């Protein structure tokens, strides 16, 4: 995946409404209020019906807000309008139940305020205050005025608070989606950087080793071409690290072009082009013969041994190439063998060297002696 690319839907954030604490608190509150309704004597025999209706309404509204961030809030708004209408009608039929119904309605607005869109919030709050005000005027119960005033203040506070500190449903959904996109993008970038070189965009050493580990124990035949720039330190010393980076980017582009042009013709399947660090590059091919790997290396030398023009500065390019091939389940040592071959090519002045374990041991300059050795097949001048 390219850096910055987004794969939405691969991660999901926890919805706080779906946590167990929300249901537990809602359930306890529902039954406490229902129990309070049932013990209020002025409600008479209707208090049991009123309590049961309240429990049903609260359970239904809880289910409605369960997926609040994944579903529209219209269902909750319609439910609350229906719920408030029943409470207002019940108050007209049971005058003694007017006050508890008003308290429950205001409480319901406060609980659900964060899950309603603006229009449904205004509709529910307006219906509740308007309906109970109209009921109070018809019934003229004692103490209605101060209770209505308190209910109005609490409702206005809940509605106002929604616009300041309580996150609205649409805003919460947008924020959650933004967070999901940012987190998914960050995860994608982190995964990409973990397996790619940030300068050239090629696979890195870790990705190459992981691919070789995957091949170990299989019957895949793999060929590895390891490349090292000759005289690259002089580019950094003479022109600065900026031109060194430009050189590495140019080499990466040429390698990709060579594999694109000749890889398929030479039976190089599932190629991995990697920068191993510094000025070392690698090309891994599956199912390639040694002869085709030799020809691919020759095409690579031909492509790379052209002067690089970097900001109108002409810089010669020379590389040393080491080749190694493994069949069946012996891919674990492939990188080590190619490394030995590449240093043999460097010791011989550049060009291409092929790993050959049948020839007597040799030593790599700057590295400890090793048992396998090299057959040098092509040579070229150094920088």
mmCIF file of N, CA and C in Angstrom, residues 79 93-94 103 117 123 148 166 223 263 301 328 350 355:
data_model
loop_
_atom_site.group_PDB
_atom_site.id
_atom_site.type_symbol
_atom_site.label_atom_id
_atom_site.label_comp_id
_atom_site.label_asym_id
_atom_site.label_seq_id
_atom_site.Cartn_x
_atom_site.Cartn_y
_atom_site.Cartn_z
ATOM 1 N N UNK A 79 -39.373 7.996 18.161
ATOM 2 C CA UNK A 79 -39.726 7.267 19.370
ATOM 3 C C UNK A 79 -40.007 8.219 20.537
ATOM 4 N N UNK A 93 -55.434 11.999 31.267
ATOM 5 C CA UNK A 93 -56.332 10.955 31.785
ATOM 6 C C UNK A 93 -56.112 10.723 33.273
ATOM 7 N N UNK A 94 -54.886 10.960 33.742
ATOM 8 C CA UNK A 94 -54.562 10.768 35.156
ATOM 9 C C UNK A 94 -53.968 12.060 35.698
ATOM 10 N N UNK A 103 -41.532 15.230 35.002
ATOM 11 C CA UNK A 103 -40.170 14.970 35.472
ATOM 12 C C UNK A 103 -39.477 13.934 34.584
ATOM 13 N N UNK A 117 -30.313 14.831 16.509
ATOM 14 C CA UNK A 117 -29.942 15.944 15.644
ATOM 15 C C UNK A 117 -30.688 17.186 16.117
ATOM 16 N N UNK A 123 -37.710 19.607 18.360
ATOM 17 C CA UNK A 123 -39.071 19.065 18.263
ATOM 18 C C UNK A 123 -39.475 18.381 19.576
ATOM 19 N N UNK A 148 -43.240 23.772 36.355
ATOM 20 C CA UNK A 148 -43.054 24.064 34.929
ATOM 21 C C UNK A 148 -41.848 24.958 34.704
ATOM 22 N N UNK A 166 -21.932 19.205 25.022
ATOM 23 C CA UNK A 166 -22.418 17.886 24.634
ATOM 24 C C UNK A 166 -22.313 17.741 23.119
ATOM 25 N N UNK A 223 16.175 -16.459 -7.174
ATOM 26 C CA UNK A 223 17.450 -15.873 -7.553
ATOM 27 C C UNK A 223 17.552 -14.479 -6.964
ATOM 28 N N UNK A 263 12.083 -8.290 -16.766
ATOM 29 C CA UNK A 263 11.769 -9.310 -15.772
ATOM 30 C C UNK A 263 10.887 -10.416 -16.298
ATOM 31 N N UNK A 301 23.316 -3.976 -15.398
ATOM 32 C CA UNK A 301 24.595 -3.267 -15.549
ATOM 33 C C UNK A 301 24.516 -2.262 -16.695
ATOM 34 N N UNK A 328 14.532 -25.354 -4.016
ATOM 35 C CA UNK A 328 13.850 -26.096 -2.958
ATOM 36 C C UNK A 328 13.779 -25.251 -1.681
ATOM 37 N N UNK A 350 34.648 -4.370 -9.803
ATOM 38 C CA UNK A 350 33.290 -4.091 -10.248
ATOM 39 C C UNK A 350 32.775 -5.138 -11.209
ATOM 40 N N UNK A 355 27.879 -16.413 -7.148
ATOM 41 C CA UNK A 355 28.239 -17.290 -6.046
ATOM 42 C C UNK A 355 28.336 -18.717 -6.544
#
